[in-house]
Amino acid sequence: MFNFSSVVLQVPFDTTSLISVFWIGFIVITFFYQTRLQSYLALNDISRGLNKLKVMKDKSRKEAIEYLVSVGKAPNDPTQRVDQFLDYVTIMPVDIDPAGLVGKIDHVVTTNNDRVRAEVGALLSQNNPVTVSISENLLEVATSLNMIHKIVRHFYLLGKKTNSYFTLIQLQMLMPMIIQEADALLNAVDSFKMGQPVGDGIGPVVVSKLMAGKEKRVVAKDTVMSMTEYKGRKLYVLKADGPMAYVGQPGVAIRKVVEEMGVKPSAIVMIDAALKLEGEKTGEIAEGVGAAIGGIGVEKFQIEEVATKNSIPLYAILVKQSILEAITVMRKEIAEAADKVTQVLNRVIEEKTKEGDEVLVAGIGNTLGVAQ
Amino acid sequence: MSSVPGADKKSKLLVYSIEECPVCGQKTKRAFVVGDYVTKEAAKCTKCSNQTRVSLVYAESSKPSG
Ligand SMILES: [Zn+2]
């Protein structure tokens, strides 16, 4: 008679082989589907970051509109105009023939800046320059966050659509840094709304002490200059016009002072905030040579050009800070570096120039909350 | 008094204005109020009754350890 139990027992089906089968299956699946699995995880990760960016962008837009209405007393609802503003593009000049490119970039950027100010001015029912400049900055923050969100969303959707593993993985790797930068921008909104000096304003803070009580003259758009003396040297001190949230045009100003006003400086000393590397202390002071100025490069080019043409040495004094500290309210460590920077400035002037010389001192940075 | 989140998100930063007397150098620390800016004329000096000016505006962690 057929013995069922003896047949069953002959089939090699114990727990050890079950585990083996499971492992072989697992290895086969991970071998073929590993990238797909990782893409799925990356998509989830990016999607969470993208949501965060969307919340940030919406918040900055809302804050800008609120400021325009509550402080700027906009007579009409500015929402629609603000939304158009966020999508406004600046088309950079073609660079396949680079000769004269800086002039073209300068032209485009200046046109854009003038447009922003004119439009913001038209939105508000007042022309208090501080309020207008703060509104400009708030709209710029909202525009930047809008742009960051759009670009991240573009690559997220592109990666998803084309199932591109490498697009998604690269985006996933960059995401924490993008979020960090966006977070810094969003935090800047609070400081701007209150009109508080930001970390980037340390250069203006230092030179404002030299300019206080002196006669000021406008030497370039949003840029003012005073004359003072230090140990027999004549100092020409310039900064953006505060307490508005301006950065001014130090490049144009320095060129004008040297080439049109006939000043023959023996040195140009620039004081600016500089991004610290991770591990460096906030408020640390670094000295160097060269044009200490950030931005798109136009001002830097102009300063380097006038300095080279007239053989004027360029000295830099930098105050280290993170991107978050540079665009949010000035931290105590940075503010307290001001006195030390003044000491360094005095030493540089004493060492590099002699009595009777002329020296140009420029405080570079956003001068919000720092008058002169 | 305004405050912004600190770098570590847990501590709040409090913002202060420092009024400095240009004659005797006395410094007074007070809470920032909207409209303050560096070089703005502030209260009369309590020591020599000269005009003081705001010399610094900065933020500090609300934790006493700083
Ligand atoms: Zn006093």
GROMACS .gro file of C-alpha atoms and ligand atoms in nm:
model
  439
    1MET     CA    1   0.000   0.000   0.000
    2PHE     CA    2   0.113   0.354  -0.067
    3ASN     CA    3   0.273   0.504   0.238
    4PHE     CA    4   0.218   0.882   0.221
    5SER     CA    5   0.434   0.969   0.520
    6SER     CA    6   0.739   0.794   0.378
    7VAL     CA    7   0.713   1.000   0.056
    8VAL     CA    8   0.684   1.328   0.244
    9LEU     CA    9   0.980   1.247   0.457
   10GLN     CA   10   1.193   1.183   0.150
   11VAL     CA   11   1.149   1.545   0.026
   12PRO     CA   12   1.445   1.744   0.165
   13PHE     CA   13   1.240   2.029   0.323
   14ASP     CA   14   1.396   2.117   0.656
   15THR     CA   15   1.443   2.472   0.803
   16THR     CA   16   1.807   2.504   0.692
   17SER     CA   17   1.720   2.470   0.326
   18LEU     CA   18   1.427   2.708   0.374
   19ILE     CA   19   1.671   2.973   0.496
   20SER     CA   20   1.904   2.899   0.204
   21VAL     CA   21   1.620   2.945  -0.044
   22PHE     CA   22   1.529   3.272   0.125
   23TRP     CA   23   1.888   3.401   0.101
   24ILE     CA   24   1.928   3.303  -0.261
   25GLY     CA   25   1.601   3.478  -0.337
   26PHE     CA   26   1.711   3.784  -0.143
   27ILE     CA   27   2.045   3.802  -0.327
   28VAL     CA   28   1.875   3.765  -0.664
   29ILE     CA   29   1.623   4.039  -0.582
   30THR     CA   30   1.882   4.283  -0.449
   31PHE     CA   31   2.106   4.209  -0.748
   32PHE     CA   32   1.839   4.305  -0.997
   33TYR     CA   33   1.628   4.554  -0.801
   34GLN     CA   34   1.876   4.728  -0.575
   35THR     CA   35   1.888   5.054  -0.771
   36ARG     CA   36   1.512   5.055  -0.799
   37LEU     CA   37   1.480   5.015  -0.425
   38GLN     CA   38   1.728   5.294  -0.360
   39SER     CA   39   1.553   5.516  -0.612
   40TYR     CA   40   1.233   5.458  -0.422
   41LEU     CA   41   1.397   5.555  -0.093
   42ALA     CA   42   1.558   5.861  -0.256
   43LEU     CA   43   1.224   5.968  -0.401
   44ASN     CA   44   1.067   5.950  -0.056
   45ASP     CA   45   1.351   6.147   0.095
   46ILE     CA   46   1.345   6.418  -0.171
   47SER     CA   47   0.969   6.440  -0.156
   48ARG     CA   48   0.988   6.518   0.216
   49GLY     CA   49   1.252   6.787   0.152
   50LEU     CA   50   1.047   6.929  -0.131
   51ASN     CA   51   0.747   6.966   0.100
   52LYS     CA   52   0.967   7.152   0.347
   53LEU     CA   53   1.087   7.385   0.070
   54LYS     CA   54   0.730   7.450  -0.035
   55VAL     CA   55   0.631   7.548   0.319
   56MET     CA   56   0.933   7.780   0.337
   57LYS     CA   57   0.863   7.943   0.003
   58ASP     CA   58   0.496   7.999   0.091
   59LYS     CA   59   0.591   8.144   0.427
   60SER     CA   60   0.841   8.392   0.281
   61ARG     CA   61   0.586   8.502   0.020
   62LYS     CA   62   0.321   8.550   0.287
   63GLU     CA   63   0.560   8.746   0.508
   64ALA     CA   64   0.657   8.974   0.219
   65ILE     CA   65   0.292   9.045   0.136
   66GLU     CA   66   0.213   9.108   0.503
   67TYR     CA   67   0.504   9.352   0.531
   68LEU     CA   68   0.396   9.540   0.218
   69VAL     CA   69   0.044   9.573   0.360
   70SER     CA   70   0.112   9.637   0.730
   71VAL     CA   71   0.433   9.846   0.724
   72GLY     CA   72   0.444   9.961   0.363
   73LYS     CA   73   0.073  10.050   0.373
   74ALA     CA   74   0.017   9.922   0.019
   75PRO     CA   75  -0.309  10.084  -0.094
   76ASN     CA   76  -0.418   9.783  -0.302
   77ASP     CA   77  -0.384   9.411  -0.245
   78PRO     CA   78  -0.027   9.339  -0.363
   79THR     CA   79  -0.068   8.959  -0.386
   80GLN     CA   80  -0.103   8.937  -0.762
   81ARG     CA   81   0.188   9.177  -0.822
   82VAL     CA   82   0.408   8.985  -0.578
   83ASP     CA   83   0.332   8.658  -0.755
   84GLN     CA   84   0.436   8.810  -1.086
   85PHE     CA   85   0.745   8.943  -0.917
   86LEU     CA   86   0.849   8.597  -0.793
   87ASP     CA   87   0.861   8.460  -1.145
   88TYR     CA   88   1.049   8.753  -1.296
   89VAL     CA   89   1.369   8.637  -1.467
   90THR     CA   90   1.701   8.808  -1.523
   91ILE     CA   91   1.864   8.685  -1.841
   92MET     CA   92   2.241   8.689  -1.813
   93PRO     CA   93   2.439   8.804  -2.118
   94VAL     CA   94   2.593   8.552  -2.356
   95ASP     CA   95   2.948   8.451  -2.259
   96ILE     CA   96   3.081   8.284  -2.574
   97ASP     CA   97   3.263   8.609  -2.653
   98PRO     CA   98   3.379   8.709  -2.305
   99ALA     CA   99   3.537   9.047  -2.388
  100GLY     CA  100   3.343   9.320  -2.210
  101LEU     CA  101   3.123   9.067  -2.035
  102VAL     CA  102   3.145   9.233  -1.692
  103GLY     CA  103   3.007   9.558  -1.833
  104LYS     CA  104   2.713   9.370  -1.980
  105ILE     CA  105   2.643   9.181  -1.658
  106ASP     CA  106   2.664   9.510  -1.469
  107HIS     CA  107   2.416   9.663  -1.709
  108VAL     CA  108   2.165   9.378  -1.673
  109VAL     CA  109   2.199   9.365  -1.295
  110THR     CA  110   2.167   9.743  -1.258
  111THR     CA  111   1.860   9.743  -1.479
  112ASN     CA  112   1.709   9.472  -1.262
  113ASN     CA  113   1.789   9.653  -0.937
  114ASP     CA  114   1.638   9.975  -1.067
  115ARG     CA  115   1.329   9.788  -1.180
  116VAL     CA  116   1.287   9.621  -0.840
  117ARG     CA  117   1.311   9.951  -0.655
  118ALA     CA  118   1.073  10.127  -0.892
  119GLU     CA  119   0.817   9.849  -0.870
  120VAL     CA  120   0.835   9.819  -0.493
  121GLY     CA  121   0.805  10.197  -0.467
  122ALA     CA  122   0.494  10.187  -0.684
  123LEU     CA  123   0.338   9.913  -0.467
  124LEU     CA  124   0.372  10.113  -0.146
  125SER     CA  125   0.188  10.428  -0.053
  126GLN     CA  126   0.498  10.578   0.109
  127ASN     CA  127   0.857  10.633   0.008
  128ASN     CA  128   1.041  10.581   0.334
  129PRO     CA  129   1.372  10.449   0.197
  130VAL     CA  130   1.417  10.202   0.485
  131THR     CA  131   1.075  10.045   0.427
  132VAL     CA  132   1.130  10.034   0.049
  133SER     CA  133   1.472   9.872   0.087
  134ILE     CA  134   1.343   9.616   0.337
  135SER     CA  135   1.055   9.532   0.101
  136GLU     CA  136   1.306   9.485  -0.181
  137ASN     CA  137   1.507   9.242   0.032
  138LEU     CA  138   1.199   9.049   0.147
  139LEU     CA  139   1.087   9.008  -0.212
  140GLU     CA  140   1.436   8.895  -0.308
  141VAL     CA  141   1.430   8.629  -0.035
  142ALA     CA  142   1.087   8.510  -0.152
  143THR     CA  143   1.212   8.501  -0.513
  144SER     CA  144   1.519   8.297  -0.416
  145LEU     CA  145   1.314   8.044  -0.219
  146ASN     CA  146   1.065   8.021  -0.504
  147MET     CA  147   1.351   7.951  -0.746
  148ILE     CA  148   1.513   7.690  -0.519
  149HIS     CA  149   1.180   7.508  -0.483
  150LYS     CA  150   1.120   7.517  -0.857
  151ILE     CA  151   1.462   7.376  -0.946
  152VAL     CA  152   1.447   7.098  -0.688
  153ARG     CA  153   1.095   7.009  -0.802
  154HIS     CA  154   1.215   7.000  -1.163
  155PHE     CA  155   1.489   6.747  -1.092
  156TYR     CA  156   1.262   6.546  -0.862
  157LEU     CA  157   0.995   6.511  -1.130
  158LEU     CA  158   1.252   6.452  -1.403
  159GLY     CA  159   1.419   6.177  -1.200
  160LYS     CA  160   1.083   6.021  -1.123
  161LYS     CA  161   0.965   6.037  -1.482
  162THR     CA  162   1.280   5.898  -1.640
  163ASN     CA  163   1.346   5.664  -1.348
  164SER     CA  164   1.698   5.803  -1.343
  165TYR     CA  165   1.881   5.654  -1.049
  166PHE     CA  166   2.176   5.894  -1.066
  167THR     CA  167   1.963   6.210  -1.091
  168LEU     CA  168   1.772   6.108  -0.780
  169ILE     CA  169   2.077   6.001  -0.581
  170GLN     CA  170   2.262   6.326  -0.659
  171LEU     CA  171   1.959   6.531  -0.560
  172GLN     CA  172   1.920   6.329  -0.243
  173MET     CA  173   2.283   6.396  -0.151
  174LEU     CA  174   2.247   6.771  -0.209
  175MET     CA  175   1.914   6.800  -0.029
  176PRO     CA  176   2.045   6.863   0.328
  177MET     CA  177   2.263   7.152   0.204
  178ILE     CA  178   1.981   7.298  -0.004
  179ILE     CA  179   1.746   7.283   0.296
  180GLN     CA  180   2.013   7.447   0.515
  181GLU     CA  181   2.053   7.736   0.271
  182ALA     CA  182   1.677   7.776   0.234
  183ASP     CA  183   1.642   7.776   0.611
  184ALA     CA  184   1.900   8.056   0.636
  185LEU     CA  185   1.705   8.260   0.382
  186LEU     CA  186   1.380   8.210   0.570
  187ASN     CA  187   1.543   8.311   0.899
  188ALA     CA  188   1.670   8.628   0.730
  189VAL     CA  189   1.310   8.743   0.688
  190ASP     CA  190   1.271   8.807   1.062
  191SER     CA  191   1.584   9.023   1.086
  192PHE     CA  192   1.495   9.219   0.773
  193LYS     CA  193   1.142   9.292   0.890
  194MET     CA  194   1.274   9.435   1.216
  195GLY     CA  195   1.545   9.639   1.043
  196GLN     CA  196   1.816   9.472   1.251
  197PRO     CA  197   2.178   9.472   1.132
  198VAL     CA  198   2.281   9.135   0.986
  199GLY     CA  199   2.616   8.958   1.022
  200ASP     CA  200   2.716   9.075   0.674
  201GLY     CA  201   2.691   9.431   0.808
  202ILE     CA  202   3.008   9.406   1.018
  203GLY     CA  203   3.214   9.600   0.760
  204PRO     CA  204   2.966   9.890   0.759
  205VAL     CA  205   2.953   9.882   1.145
  206VAL     CA  206   3.330   9.927   1.164
  207VAL     CA  207   3.350  10.214   0.915
  208SER     CA  208   3.034  10.383   1.050
  209LYS     CA  209   3.235  10.466   1.362
  210LEU     CA  210   3.488  10.650   1.143
  211MET     CA  211   3.213  10.833   0.956
  212ALA     CA  212   2.991  10.933   1.252
  213GLY     CA  213   2.959  11.309   1.278
  214LYS     CA  214   3.153  11.373   0.954
  215GLU     CA  215   3.017  11.529   0.640
  216LYS     CA  216   2.887  11.268   0.391
  217ARG     CA  217   2.872  11.285   0.017
  218VAL     CA  218   2.709  11.044  -0.224
  219VAL     CA  219   2.980  10.893  -0.448
  220ALA     CA  220   2.777  10.622  -0.625
  221LYS     CA  221   2.425  10.484  -0.615
  222ASP     CA  222   2.334  10.418  -0.248
  223THR     CA  223   2.698  10.473  -0.149
  224VAL     CA  224   2.832  10.749   0.075
  225MET     CA  225   3.181  10.868   0.166
  226SER     CA  226   3.335  11.077   0.444
  227MET     CA  227   3.682  11.210   0.503
  228THR     CA  228   3.865  11.172   0.831
  229GLU     CA  229   4.222  11.156   0.960
  230TYR     CA  230   4.427  10.897   1.138
  231LYS     CA  231   4.785  10.962   1.255
  232GLY     CA  232   4.861  11.207   0.977
  233ARG     CA  233   4.694  11.001   0.702
  234LYS     CA  234   4.389  11.125   0.520
  235LEU     CA  235   4.122  10.854   0.521
  236TYR     CA  236   3.848  10.833   0.258
  237VAL     CA  237   3.589  10.609   0.418
  238LEU     CA  238   3.295  10.465   0.226
  239LYS     CA  239   3.001  10.236   0.285
  240ALA     CA  240   2.650  10.184   0.154
  241ASP     CA  241   2.396  10.442   0.268
  242GLY     CA  242   2.238  10.316   0.592
  243PRO     CA  243   2.025  10.234   0.777
  244MET     CA  244   1.864  10.113   0.455
  245ALA     CA  245   1.917   9.752   0.348
  246TYR     CA  246   2.158   9.855   0.071
  247VAL     CA  247   2.488   9.711  -0.044
  248GLY     CA  248   2.567  10.012  -0.263
  249GLN     CA  249   2.815  10.021  -0.549
  250PRO     CA  250   3.159  10.017  -0.386
  251GLY     CA  251   3.323   9.934  -0.721
  252VAL     CA  252   3.185  10.242  -0.892
  253ALA     CA  253   3.255  10.450  -0.581
  254ILE     CA  254   3.623  10.348  -0.556
  255ARG     CA  255   3.676  10.410  -0.928
  256LYS     CA  256   3.517  10.754  -0.898
  257VAL     CA  257   3.723  10.851  -0.595
  258VAL     CA  258   4.046  10.744  -0.762
  259GLU     CA  259   3.985  10.846  -1.123
  260GLU     CA  260   3.748  11.141  -1.101
  261MET     CA  261   3.815  11.300  -0.765
  262GLY     CA  262   4.189  11.276  -0.811
  263VAL     CA  263   4.256  11.097  -0.483
  264LYS     CA  264   4.583  10.900  -0.492
  265PRO     CA  265   4.544  10.638  -0.221
  266SER     CA  266   4.855  10.448  -0.110
  267ALA     CA  267   4.632  10.160  -0.006
  268ILE     CA  268   4.274  10.040  -0.028
  269VAL     CA  269   4.157   9.854   0.282
  270MET     CA  270   3.836   9.654   0.249
  271ILE     CA  271   3.646   9.516   0.547
  272ASP     CA  272   3.394   9.243   0.479
  273ALA     CA  273   3.225   8.935   0.621
  274ALA     CA  274   3.359   8.605   0.489
  275LEU     CA  275   3.205   8.259   0.495
  276LYS     CA  276   3.375   8.044   0.755
  277LEU     CA  277   3.461   7.683   0.699
  278GLU     CA  278   3.298   7.430   0.927
  279GLY     CA  279   3.506   7.417   1.245
  280GLU     CA  280   3.617   7.780   1.227
  281LYS     CA  281   3.493   8.014   1.499
  282THR     CA  282   3.231   8.282   1.433
  283GLY     CA  283   3.378   8.630   1.465
  284GLU     CA  284   3.736   8.521   1.391
  285ILE     CA  285   3.932   8.785   1.203
  286ALA     CA  286   4.146   8.705   0.899
  287GLU     CA  287   4.375   8.943   0.714
  288GLY     CA  288   4.478   8.920   0.354
  289VAL     CA  289   4.536   9.093   0.025
  290GLY     CA  290   4.292   9.131  -0.263
  291ALA     CA  291   3.944   9.268  -0.311
  292ALA     CA  292   3.727   9.149  -0.022
  293ILE     CA  293   3.382   9.154  -0.175
  294GLY     CA  294   3.130   8.887  -0.268
  295GLY     CA  295   2.837   8.900  -0.504
  296ILE     CA  296   2.822   8.828  -0.872
  297GLY     CA  297   3.175   8.960  -0.938
  298VAL     CA  298   3.108   9.293  -1.106
  299GLU     CA  299   3.214   9.511  -0.812
  300LYS     CA  300   3.516   9.291  -0.747
  301PHE     CA  301   3.625   9.325  -1.110
  302GLN     CA  302   3.586   9.704  -1.101
  303ILE     CA  303   3.789   9.736  -0.781
  304GLU     CA  304   4.064   9.504  -0.903
  305GLU     CA  305   4.083   9.692  -1.228
  306VAL     CA  306   4.117  10.038  -1.077
  307ALA     CA  307   4.367   9.908  -0.819
  308THR     CA  308   4.579   9.738  -1.087
  309LYS     CA  309   4.568  10.033  -1.326
  310ASN     CA  310   4.682  10.272  -1.055
  311SER     CA  311   4.910  10.023  -0.875
  312ILE     CA  312   4.727  10.058  -0.545
  313PRO     CA  313   4.774   9.767  -0.304
  314LEU     CA  314   4.449   9.604  -0.188
  315TYR     CA  315   4.427   9.484   0.172
  316ALA     CA  316   4.143   9.282   0.320
  317ILE     CA  317   4.015   9.236   0.673
  318LEU     CA  318   3.758   8.959   0.703
  319VAL     CA  319   3.522   8.854   0.980
  320LYS     CA  320   3.431   8.486   0.964
  321GLN     CA  321   3.070   8.369   0.986
  322SER     CA  322   2.833   8.109   0.847
  323ILE     CA  323   2.580   8.180   0.574
  324LEU     CA  324   2.301   8.175   0.835
  325GLU     CA  325   2.487   8.423   1.055
  326ALA     CA  326   2.566   8.647   0.758
  327ILE     CA  327   2.204   8.704   0.661
  328THR     CA  328   2.033   8.696   1.001
  329VAL     CA  329   2.061   8.938   1.294
  330MET     CA  330   2.423   9.005   1.390
  331ARG     CA  331   2.550   8.766   1.657
  332LYS     CA  332   2.730   8.896   1.964
  333GLU     CA  333   3.058   8.729   1.858
  334ILE     CA  334   3.048   8.916   1.527
  335ALA     CA  335   2.949   9.251   1.680
  336GLU     CA  336   3.223   9.224   1.937
  337ALA     CA  337   3.478   9.168   1.661
  338ALA     CA  338   3.417   9.530   1.553
  339ASP     CA  339   3.665   9.677   1.804
  340LYS     CA  340   3.929   9.420   1.712
  341VAL     CA  341   3.877   9.494   1.342
  342THR     CA  342   3.931   9.865   1.415
  343GLN     CA  343   4.261   9.777   1.585
  344VAL     CA  344   4.367   9.565   1.289
  345LEU     CA  345   4.265   9.845   1.050
  346ASN     CA  346   4.473  10.097   1.244
  347ARG     CA  347   4.772   9.862   1.242
  348VAL     CA  348   4.741   9.798   0.867
  349ILE     CA  349   4.724  10.173   0.800
  350GLU     CA  350   5.029  10.237   1.021
  351GLU     CA  351   5.233   9.954   0.868
  352LYS     CA  352   5.145   9.997   0.503
  353THR     CA  353   5.127  10.375   0.468
  354LYS     CA  354   5.319  10.673   0.597
  355GLU     CA  355   5.223  11.016   0.725
  356GLY     CA  356   5.073  11.242   0.461
  357ASP     CA  357   4.941  10.945   0.259
  358GLU     CA  358   4.583  10.903   0.147
  359VAL     CA  359   4.404  10.576   0.232
  360LEU     CA  360   4.072  10.442   0.107
  361VAL     CA  361   3.873  10.236   0.357
  362ALA     CA  362   3.562  10.052   0.238
  363GLY     CA  363   3.309   9.876   0.463
  364ILE     CA  364   3.152   9.613   0.239
  365GLY     CA  365   2.818   9.446   0.308
  366ASN     CA  366   2.448   9.501   0.364
  367THR     CA  367   2.412   9.812   0.575
  368LEU     CA  368   2.063   9.745   0.713
  369GLY     CA  369   2.033   9.901   1.059
  370VAL     CA  370   2.374  10.067   1.032
  371ALA     CA  371   2.372  10.440   0.960
  372GLN     CA  372   2.682  10.658   0.943
  373MET     CA  373   1.163   9.258   2.227
  374SER     CA  374   1.222   9.060   1.917
  375SER     CA  375   1.371   8.718   1.905
  376VAL     CA  376   1.478   8.482   1.632
  377PRO     CA  377   1.548   8.111   1.658
  378GLY     CA  378   1.907   8.030   1.743
  379ALA     CA  379   2.136   7.817   1.533
  380ASP     CA  380   2.049   7.505   1.727
  381LYS     CA  381   1.674   7.582   1.703
  382LYS     CA  382   1.624   7.514   2.074
  383SER     CA  383   1.761   7.838   2.217
  384LYS     CA  384   1.603   8.170   2.125
  385LEU     CA  385   1.820   8.465   2.043
  386LEU     CA  386   1.739   8.793   2.216
  387VAL     CA  387   1.835   9.113   2.039
  388TYR     CA  388   1.994   9.403   2.227
  389SER     CA  389   2.099   9.759   2.147
  390ILE     CA  390   2.410   9.900   2.312
  391GLU     CA  391   2.402  10.272   2.390
  392GLU     CA  392   2.747  10.423   2.422
  393CYS     CA  393   2.843  10.764   2.554
  394PRO     CA  394   3.103  10.922   2.324
  395VAL     CA  395   3.244  11.133   2.611
  396CYS     CA  396   3.283  10.899   2.910
  397GLY     CA  397   3.246  10.569   2.724
  398GLN     CA  398   2.970  10.433   2.945
  399LYS     CA  399   2.779  10.152   2.777
  400THR     CA  400   2.418  10.062   2.849
  401LYS     CA  401   2.261   9.743   2.721
  402ARG     CA  402   1.889   9.742   2.656
  403ALA     CA  403   1.637   9.545   2.450
  404PHE     CA  404   1.623   9.628   2.080
  405VAL     CA  405   1.319   9.823   1.966
  406VAL     CA  406   1.209   9.852   1.604
  407GLY     CA  407   1.361  10.168   1.459
  408ASP     CA  408   1.696  10.129   1.636
  409TYR     CA  409   2.006  10.146   1.420
  410VAL     CA  410   2.378  10.186   1.472
  411THR     CA  411   2.474  10.558   1.527
  412LYS     CA  412   2.113  10.652   1.616
  413GLU     CA  413   2.091  10.909   1.895
  414ALA     CA  414   1.973  10.747   2.218
  415ALA     CA  415   1.908  10.852   2.578
  416LYS     CA  416   2.125  11.101   2.768
  417CYS     CA  417   2.419  10.947   2.952
  418THR     CA  418   2.335  10.874   3.317
  419LYS     CA  419   2.690  10.964   3.425
  420CYS     CA  420   2.773  11.283   3.236
  421SER     CA  421   2.438  11.359   3.067
  422ASN     CA  422   2.590  11.376   2.721
  423GLN     CA  423   2.402  11.246   2.417
  424THR     CA  424   2.463  10.871   2.375
  425ARG     CA  425   2.441  10.680   2.049
  426VAL     CA  426   2.355  10.321   1.963
  427SER     CA  427   2.697  10.168   1.897
  428LEU     CA  428   2.599   9.805   1.836
  429VAL     CA  429   2.291   9.595   1.780
  430TYR     CA  430   2.340   9.224   1.834
  431ALA     CA  431   2.171   8.899   1.923
  432GLU     CA  432   2.265   8.677   2.209
  433SER     CA  433   2.141   8.337   2.320
  434SER     CA  434   1.876   8.358   2.594
  435LYS     CA  435   2.058   8.089   2.791
  436PRO     CA  436   2.272   8.254   3.063
  437SER     CA  437   2.573   8.045   2.962
  438GLY     CA  438   2.556   8.215   2.622
  439ZN      ZN  439   2.880  10.983   2.957
   0.00000   0.00000   0.00000
